[in-house]
XYZ file of C-alpha atoms in Angstrom:
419
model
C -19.931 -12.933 -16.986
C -17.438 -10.088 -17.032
C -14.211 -11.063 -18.824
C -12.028 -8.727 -16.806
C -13.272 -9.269 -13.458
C -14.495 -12.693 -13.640
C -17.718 -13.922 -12.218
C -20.542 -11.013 -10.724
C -22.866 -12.968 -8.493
C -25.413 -11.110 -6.669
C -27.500 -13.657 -3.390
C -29.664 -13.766 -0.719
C -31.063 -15.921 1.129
C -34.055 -16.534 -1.169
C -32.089 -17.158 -4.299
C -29.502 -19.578 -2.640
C -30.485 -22.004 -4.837
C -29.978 -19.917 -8.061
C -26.373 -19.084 -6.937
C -25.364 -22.662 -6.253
C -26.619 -23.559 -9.949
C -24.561 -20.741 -11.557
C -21.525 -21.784 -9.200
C -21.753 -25.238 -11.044
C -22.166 -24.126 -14.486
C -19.966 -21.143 -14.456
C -17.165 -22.214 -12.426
C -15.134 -25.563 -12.462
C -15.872 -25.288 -8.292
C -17.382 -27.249 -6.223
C -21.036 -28.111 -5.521
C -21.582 -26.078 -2.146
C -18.580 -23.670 -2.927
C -15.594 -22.188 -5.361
C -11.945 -22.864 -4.954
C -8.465 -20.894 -5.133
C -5.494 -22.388 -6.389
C -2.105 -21.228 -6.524
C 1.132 -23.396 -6.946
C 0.926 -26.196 -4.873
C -1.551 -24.684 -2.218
C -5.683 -25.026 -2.796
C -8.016 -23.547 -1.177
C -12.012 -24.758 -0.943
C -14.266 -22.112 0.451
C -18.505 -22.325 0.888
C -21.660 -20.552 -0.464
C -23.667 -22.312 1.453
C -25.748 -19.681 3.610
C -24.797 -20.863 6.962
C -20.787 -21.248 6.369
C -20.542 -18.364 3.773
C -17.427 -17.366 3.038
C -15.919 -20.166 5.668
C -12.622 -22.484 4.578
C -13.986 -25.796 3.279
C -10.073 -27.248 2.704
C -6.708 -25.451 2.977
C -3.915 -27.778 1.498
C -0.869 -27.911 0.539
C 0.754 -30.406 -1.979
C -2.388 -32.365 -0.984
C -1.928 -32.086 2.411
C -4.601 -31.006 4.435
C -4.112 -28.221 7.126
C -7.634 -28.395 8.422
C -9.314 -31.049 10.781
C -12.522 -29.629 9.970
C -14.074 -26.882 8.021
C -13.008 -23.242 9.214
C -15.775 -21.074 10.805
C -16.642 -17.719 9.959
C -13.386 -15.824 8.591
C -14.289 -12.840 10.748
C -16.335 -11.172 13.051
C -17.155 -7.372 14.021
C -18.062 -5.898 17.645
C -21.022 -2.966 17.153
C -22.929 -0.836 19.346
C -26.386 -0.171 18.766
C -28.434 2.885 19.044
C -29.354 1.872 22.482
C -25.716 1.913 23.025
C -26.067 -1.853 23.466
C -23.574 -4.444 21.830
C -23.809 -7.367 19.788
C -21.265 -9.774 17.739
C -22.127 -9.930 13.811
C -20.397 -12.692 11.774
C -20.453 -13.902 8.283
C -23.063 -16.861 9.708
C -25.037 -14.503 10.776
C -28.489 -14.138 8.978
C -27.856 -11.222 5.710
C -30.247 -8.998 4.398
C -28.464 -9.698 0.784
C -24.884 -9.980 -0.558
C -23.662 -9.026 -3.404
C -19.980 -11.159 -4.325
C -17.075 -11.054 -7.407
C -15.246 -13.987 -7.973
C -11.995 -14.869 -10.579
C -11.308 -18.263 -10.980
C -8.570 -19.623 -9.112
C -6.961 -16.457 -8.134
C -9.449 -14.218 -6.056
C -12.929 -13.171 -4.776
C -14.871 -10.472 -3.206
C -17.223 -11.707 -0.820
C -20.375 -9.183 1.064
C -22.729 -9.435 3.875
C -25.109 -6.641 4.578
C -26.005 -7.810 8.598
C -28.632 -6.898 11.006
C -27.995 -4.371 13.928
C -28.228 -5.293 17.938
C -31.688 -4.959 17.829
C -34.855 -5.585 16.098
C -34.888 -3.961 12.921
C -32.004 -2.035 13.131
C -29.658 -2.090 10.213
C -25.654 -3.237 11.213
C -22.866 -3.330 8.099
C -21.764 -3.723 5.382
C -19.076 -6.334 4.721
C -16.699 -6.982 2.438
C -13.952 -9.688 2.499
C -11.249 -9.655 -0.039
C -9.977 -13.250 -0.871
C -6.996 -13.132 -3.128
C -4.267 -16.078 -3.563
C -0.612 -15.540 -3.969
C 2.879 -16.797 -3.978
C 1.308 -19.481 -2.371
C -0.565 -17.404 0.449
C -4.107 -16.476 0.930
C -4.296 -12.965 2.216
C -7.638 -12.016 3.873
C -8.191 -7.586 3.161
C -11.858 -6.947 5.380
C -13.653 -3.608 4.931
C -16.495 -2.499 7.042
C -18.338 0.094 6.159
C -21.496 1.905 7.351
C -25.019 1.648 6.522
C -27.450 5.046 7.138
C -28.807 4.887 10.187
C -27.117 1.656 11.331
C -24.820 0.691 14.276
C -21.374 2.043 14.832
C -17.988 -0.049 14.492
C -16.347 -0.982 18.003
C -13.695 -3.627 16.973
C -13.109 -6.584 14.201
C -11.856 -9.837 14.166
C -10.238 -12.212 11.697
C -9.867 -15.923 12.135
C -9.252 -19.285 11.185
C -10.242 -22.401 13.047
C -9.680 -26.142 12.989
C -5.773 -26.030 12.319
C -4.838 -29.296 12.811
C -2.252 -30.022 15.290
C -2.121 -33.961 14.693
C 1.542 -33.979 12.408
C 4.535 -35.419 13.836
C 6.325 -33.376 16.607
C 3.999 -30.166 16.016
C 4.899 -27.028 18.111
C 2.844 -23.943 17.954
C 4.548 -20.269 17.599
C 3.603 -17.835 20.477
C 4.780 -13.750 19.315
C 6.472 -12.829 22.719
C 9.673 -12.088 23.217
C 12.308 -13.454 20.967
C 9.381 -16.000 20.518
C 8.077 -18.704 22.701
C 7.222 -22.588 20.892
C 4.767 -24.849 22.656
C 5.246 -28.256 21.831
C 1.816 -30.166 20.986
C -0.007 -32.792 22.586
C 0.901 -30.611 25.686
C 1.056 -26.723 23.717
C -1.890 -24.420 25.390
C -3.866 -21.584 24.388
C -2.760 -18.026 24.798
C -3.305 -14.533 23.950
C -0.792 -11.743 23.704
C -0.930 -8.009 22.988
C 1.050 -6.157 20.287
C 2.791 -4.502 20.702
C 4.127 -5.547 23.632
C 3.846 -8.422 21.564
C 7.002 -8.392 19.384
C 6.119 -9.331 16.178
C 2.517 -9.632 14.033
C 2.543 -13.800 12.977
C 1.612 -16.576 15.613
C 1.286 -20.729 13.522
C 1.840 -23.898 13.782
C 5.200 -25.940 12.628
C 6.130 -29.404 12.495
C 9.864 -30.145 12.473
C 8.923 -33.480 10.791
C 8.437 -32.221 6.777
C 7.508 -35.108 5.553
C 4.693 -36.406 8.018
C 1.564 -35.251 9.275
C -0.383 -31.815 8.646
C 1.662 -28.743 6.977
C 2.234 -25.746 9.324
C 0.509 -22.841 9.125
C 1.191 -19.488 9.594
C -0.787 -16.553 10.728
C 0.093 -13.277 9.947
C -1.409 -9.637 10.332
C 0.617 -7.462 7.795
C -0.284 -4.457 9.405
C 2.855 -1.590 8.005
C 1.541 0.668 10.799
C 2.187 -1.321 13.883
C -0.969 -0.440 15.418
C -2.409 -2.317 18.490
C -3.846 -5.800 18.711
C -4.591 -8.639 20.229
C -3.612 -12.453 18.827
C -4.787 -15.899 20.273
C -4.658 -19.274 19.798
C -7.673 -21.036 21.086
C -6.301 -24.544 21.454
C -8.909 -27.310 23.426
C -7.177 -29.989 25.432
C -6.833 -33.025 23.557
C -8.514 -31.663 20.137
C -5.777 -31.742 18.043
C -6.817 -28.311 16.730
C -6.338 -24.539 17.252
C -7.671 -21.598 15.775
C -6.144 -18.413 15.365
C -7.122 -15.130 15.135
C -6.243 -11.171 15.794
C -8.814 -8.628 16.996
C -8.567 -5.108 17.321
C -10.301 -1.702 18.439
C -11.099 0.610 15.595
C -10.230 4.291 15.464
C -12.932 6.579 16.929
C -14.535 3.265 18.113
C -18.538 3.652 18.498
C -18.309 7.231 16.651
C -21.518 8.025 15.336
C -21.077 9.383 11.738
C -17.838 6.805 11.048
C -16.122 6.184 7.834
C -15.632 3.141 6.156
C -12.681 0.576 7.839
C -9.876 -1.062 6.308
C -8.006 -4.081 8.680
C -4.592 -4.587 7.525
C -4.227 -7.729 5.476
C -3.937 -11.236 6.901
C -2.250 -13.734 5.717
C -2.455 -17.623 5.959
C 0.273 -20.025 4.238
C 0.665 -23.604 4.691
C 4.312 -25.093 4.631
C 6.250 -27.799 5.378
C 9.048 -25.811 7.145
C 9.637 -24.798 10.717
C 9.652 -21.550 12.773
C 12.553 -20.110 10.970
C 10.623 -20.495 7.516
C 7.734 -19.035 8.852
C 9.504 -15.471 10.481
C 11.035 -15.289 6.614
C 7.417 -14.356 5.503
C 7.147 -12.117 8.212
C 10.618 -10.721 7.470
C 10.384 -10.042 3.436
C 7.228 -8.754 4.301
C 8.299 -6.111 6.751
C 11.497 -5.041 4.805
C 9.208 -4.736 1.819
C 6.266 -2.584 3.302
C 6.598 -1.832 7.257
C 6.633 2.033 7.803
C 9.918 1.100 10.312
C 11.975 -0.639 7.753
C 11.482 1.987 5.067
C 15.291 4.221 5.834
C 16.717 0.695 4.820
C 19.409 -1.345 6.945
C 20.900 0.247 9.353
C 24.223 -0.746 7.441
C 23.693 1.624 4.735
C 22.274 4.272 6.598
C 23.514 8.035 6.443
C 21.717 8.922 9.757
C 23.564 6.415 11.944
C 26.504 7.129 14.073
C 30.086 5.559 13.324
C 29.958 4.354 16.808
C 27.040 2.530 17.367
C 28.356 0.133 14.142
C 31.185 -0.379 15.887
C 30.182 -1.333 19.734
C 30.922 -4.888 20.120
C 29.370 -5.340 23.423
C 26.097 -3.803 24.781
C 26.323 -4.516 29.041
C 22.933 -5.005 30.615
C 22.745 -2.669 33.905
C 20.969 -5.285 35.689
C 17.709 -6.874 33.893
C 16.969 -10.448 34.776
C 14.279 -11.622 31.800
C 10.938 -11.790 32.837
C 11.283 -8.044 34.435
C 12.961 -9.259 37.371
C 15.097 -6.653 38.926
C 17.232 -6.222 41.808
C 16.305 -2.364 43.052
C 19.842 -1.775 43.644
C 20.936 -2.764 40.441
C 20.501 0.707 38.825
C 21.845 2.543 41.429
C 24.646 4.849 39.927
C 27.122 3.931 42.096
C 26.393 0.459 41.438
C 26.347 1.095 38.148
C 29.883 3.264 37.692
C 31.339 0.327 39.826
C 29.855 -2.601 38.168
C 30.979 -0.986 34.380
C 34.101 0.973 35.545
C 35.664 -2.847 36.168
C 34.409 -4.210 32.743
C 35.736 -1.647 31.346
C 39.405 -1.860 32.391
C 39.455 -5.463 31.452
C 37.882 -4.673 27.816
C 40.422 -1.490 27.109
C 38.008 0.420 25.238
C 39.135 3.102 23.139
C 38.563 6.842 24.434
C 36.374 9.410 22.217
C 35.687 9.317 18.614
C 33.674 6.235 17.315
C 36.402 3.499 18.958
C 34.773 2.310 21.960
C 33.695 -1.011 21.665
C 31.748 -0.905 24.696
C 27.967 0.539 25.407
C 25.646 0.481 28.230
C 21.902 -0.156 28.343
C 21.071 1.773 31.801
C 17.933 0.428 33.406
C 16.198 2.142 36.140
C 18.414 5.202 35.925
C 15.300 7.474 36.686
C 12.820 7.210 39.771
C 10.149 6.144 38.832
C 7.842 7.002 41.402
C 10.109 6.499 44.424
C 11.244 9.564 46.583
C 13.959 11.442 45.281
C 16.676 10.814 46.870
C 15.707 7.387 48.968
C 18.035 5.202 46.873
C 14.118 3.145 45.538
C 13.193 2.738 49.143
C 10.079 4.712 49.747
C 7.243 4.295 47.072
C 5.702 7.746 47.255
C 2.564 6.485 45.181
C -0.401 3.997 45.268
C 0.732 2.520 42.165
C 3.827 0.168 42.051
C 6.965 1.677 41.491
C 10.012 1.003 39.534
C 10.915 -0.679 35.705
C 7.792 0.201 33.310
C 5.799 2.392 35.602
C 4.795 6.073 35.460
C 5.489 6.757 31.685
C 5.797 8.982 30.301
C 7.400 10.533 32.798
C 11.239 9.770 33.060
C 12.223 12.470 35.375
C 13.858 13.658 37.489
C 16.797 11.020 37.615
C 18.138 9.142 40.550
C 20.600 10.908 42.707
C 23.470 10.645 41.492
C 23.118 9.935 38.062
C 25.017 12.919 36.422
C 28.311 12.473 38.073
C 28.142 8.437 37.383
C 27.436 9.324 33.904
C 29.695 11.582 32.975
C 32.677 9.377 34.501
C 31.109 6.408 32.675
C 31.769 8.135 29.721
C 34.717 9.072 30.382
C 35.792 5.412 30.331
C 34.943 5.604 26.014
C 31.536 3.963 27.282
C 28.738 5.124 25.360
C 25.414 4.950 27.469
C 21.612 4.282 26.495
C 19.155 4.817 28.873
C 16.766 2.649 28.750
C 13.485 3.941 27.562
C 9.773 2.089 26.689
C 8.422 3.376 23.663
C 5.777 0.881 23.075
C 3.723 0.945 26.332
């Protein structure tokens, strides 16, 4: 026993036995596993070999958010020598682990897993366990073993959420966000970040019935690309969630060790808007974007763009429907040259309450000059094609511009930096 760290437990598959015994002696945990407490939430997790590592119980205030126990907490995509692939997860058969475990607050779980073939070595594993603040967050490190199979991509999970409260919705990331109401709510899987934010759960807006929420939440301060999904089977009452991602250099022989960004699973009792405030004082806290502060107390903003009261859309629908004349500058000058004179914006300095967000003010792919008529390429033209290329800019763009501005209207045109 190591009084600073806790518990050292070192198992394999031959010495299950042994590890289970020490677990009960040791540890006031349970029989096939340890738990994790913090405030009201509890967390039961197994040792036994086949569900290592897997969520026995996840409640909160005694409420359970499981229907059944939660599969394998993650998963990892490698590529053999052959150059073949194969799925490794923490059921799958390990050469030996080697886990760390502090009562009630934290443990260090490891797999060492085969390769894609026979004989060949695969990974090592290491899952980070540590509750908080009423949160378990999830940290998984993969790292290489000489002469074993590269890293493609990783995956972190939970399954068996139960969907069976009163009036329970489930949170989809797109947009502004998108809630599916349950018996009905469906699986889906979206792509960040054309995805707009990194959390995807369940809610019930009945507190005090039924399962708690939870949420699911990559903390990832980078922003880097992903996919989430909810895997929800008609009629089960359940989902699971999960995100999955490509590594860097992904199937690089000679790779470096690989750190996901944390996860992070809370049950509550609240709805949607409870669960985006975790998301929130996370990101203001530790996203790379947030770091120059609001916006409000910025040095490196311009007077103006605090003071527009009014942003006019050119012509976007939702759902990227246009009309292809829409952006047309003489459209355009027209359409905002009569808002204008009704809203009396100021002219020059940083008075204008009025801006523009200009959409389709470039070609695109169509033939200069043809007014988005003649689609000189095989590939669709128009919104969100051909980046990164912006120019040149539709014919007469400049002169509807300038007299635009001229107005006191401050323009933006529209730009994708995410895809």
């Amino acid at each position: 026993i190591n009084a600073e760290y806790g518990v050292v437990l070192r198992w394999s598959m031959k010495n299950h036995s042994l590890l289970s015994m020490l677990l009960m002696v040791l540890l006031p945990l349970l029989a096939n596993g340890f738990t994790l407490e913090n405030g009201g939430l509890r967390i039961d997790i197994s040792t036994e070999p086949s569900t290592f590592g897997s969520l026995l119980a996840f409640q909160q205030d005694g409420r359970e958010a499981l229907s059944s126990p939660s599969r394998s907490l993650w998963a990892a995509t490698l590529v053999g020598d052959k150059g073949d692939t194969c799925v490794v997860d923490g059921t799958t058969t390990s050469i030996s682990t080697n886990s760390s475990l502090t009562p009630n607050s934290s443990a260090s779980l490891h797999w060492r897993t085969a390769g894609c073939s026979a004989g060949e070595l695969g990974v090592d594993v290491n899952l980070d366990m540590t509750i908080a603040n009423q949160a378990l967050t999830l940290e998984l490190v993969i790292s290489p073993l000489a002469g074993g199979a590269t890293l493609w991509a990783y995956n972190v999970s939970v399954s068996g959420v139960r969907l069976d409260g009163g009036s329970m919705s489930v949170l989809q990331n797109t947009g502004f966000g998108i809630t599916h109401l349950c018996p009905s709510c469906k699986s889906f899987s979206t792509e960040y970040p054309q995805a707009t934010f990194q959390f995807i759960g369940a809610y019930s807006d009945e507190a005090i019935v039924g399962a708690p929420g939870m949420y699911f939440g990559c903390h990832d301060p980078t922003a880097a690309s992903k996919r989430f999904g909810a895997n929800i089977l008609p009629g089960s009452n359940r989902s699971s969630f999960s995100v999955t991602a490509v590594v860097p250099d992904a199937g690089r022989v000679g790779w470096q060790m690989f750190r996901a960004p944390p996860v992070v699973l809370a049950a509550h009792h609240t709805g949607w808007w409870d669960m985006a405030q975790i998301y929130r004082n996370w990101a203001l806290r530790e996203a790379k974007w947030t770091q120059k502060g609001p916006l409000s107390q910025r040095a490196d903003v311009p007077g103006w763009l605090l003071n527009v009261t009014t942003w006019i859309n050119s012509h976007w629908q939702g759902n990227d429907v246009f009309n292809t004349t829409g952006g047309d500058p003489a459209v355009v000058l027209n359409r905002v040259s009569s808002i204008a004179k009704r809203f009396s914006p100021g002219i020059g300095g940083d008075s204008a309450p009025l801006a523009l967000h200009w959409y389709e003010w470039d070609t695109l792919g169509y033939k200069q000059g043809s007014n988005y008529t003649e689609c000189e390429t095989e590939i669709t033209c128009g919104f969100d094609t051909h980046y990164p290329e912006y120019f040149p800019v539709r014919q007469g763009f400049q002169d509807a511009l300038s007299k635009i501005q001229a107005l006191g209207v401050r323009v933006a045109p529209y730009i994708n930096g995410r895809i």
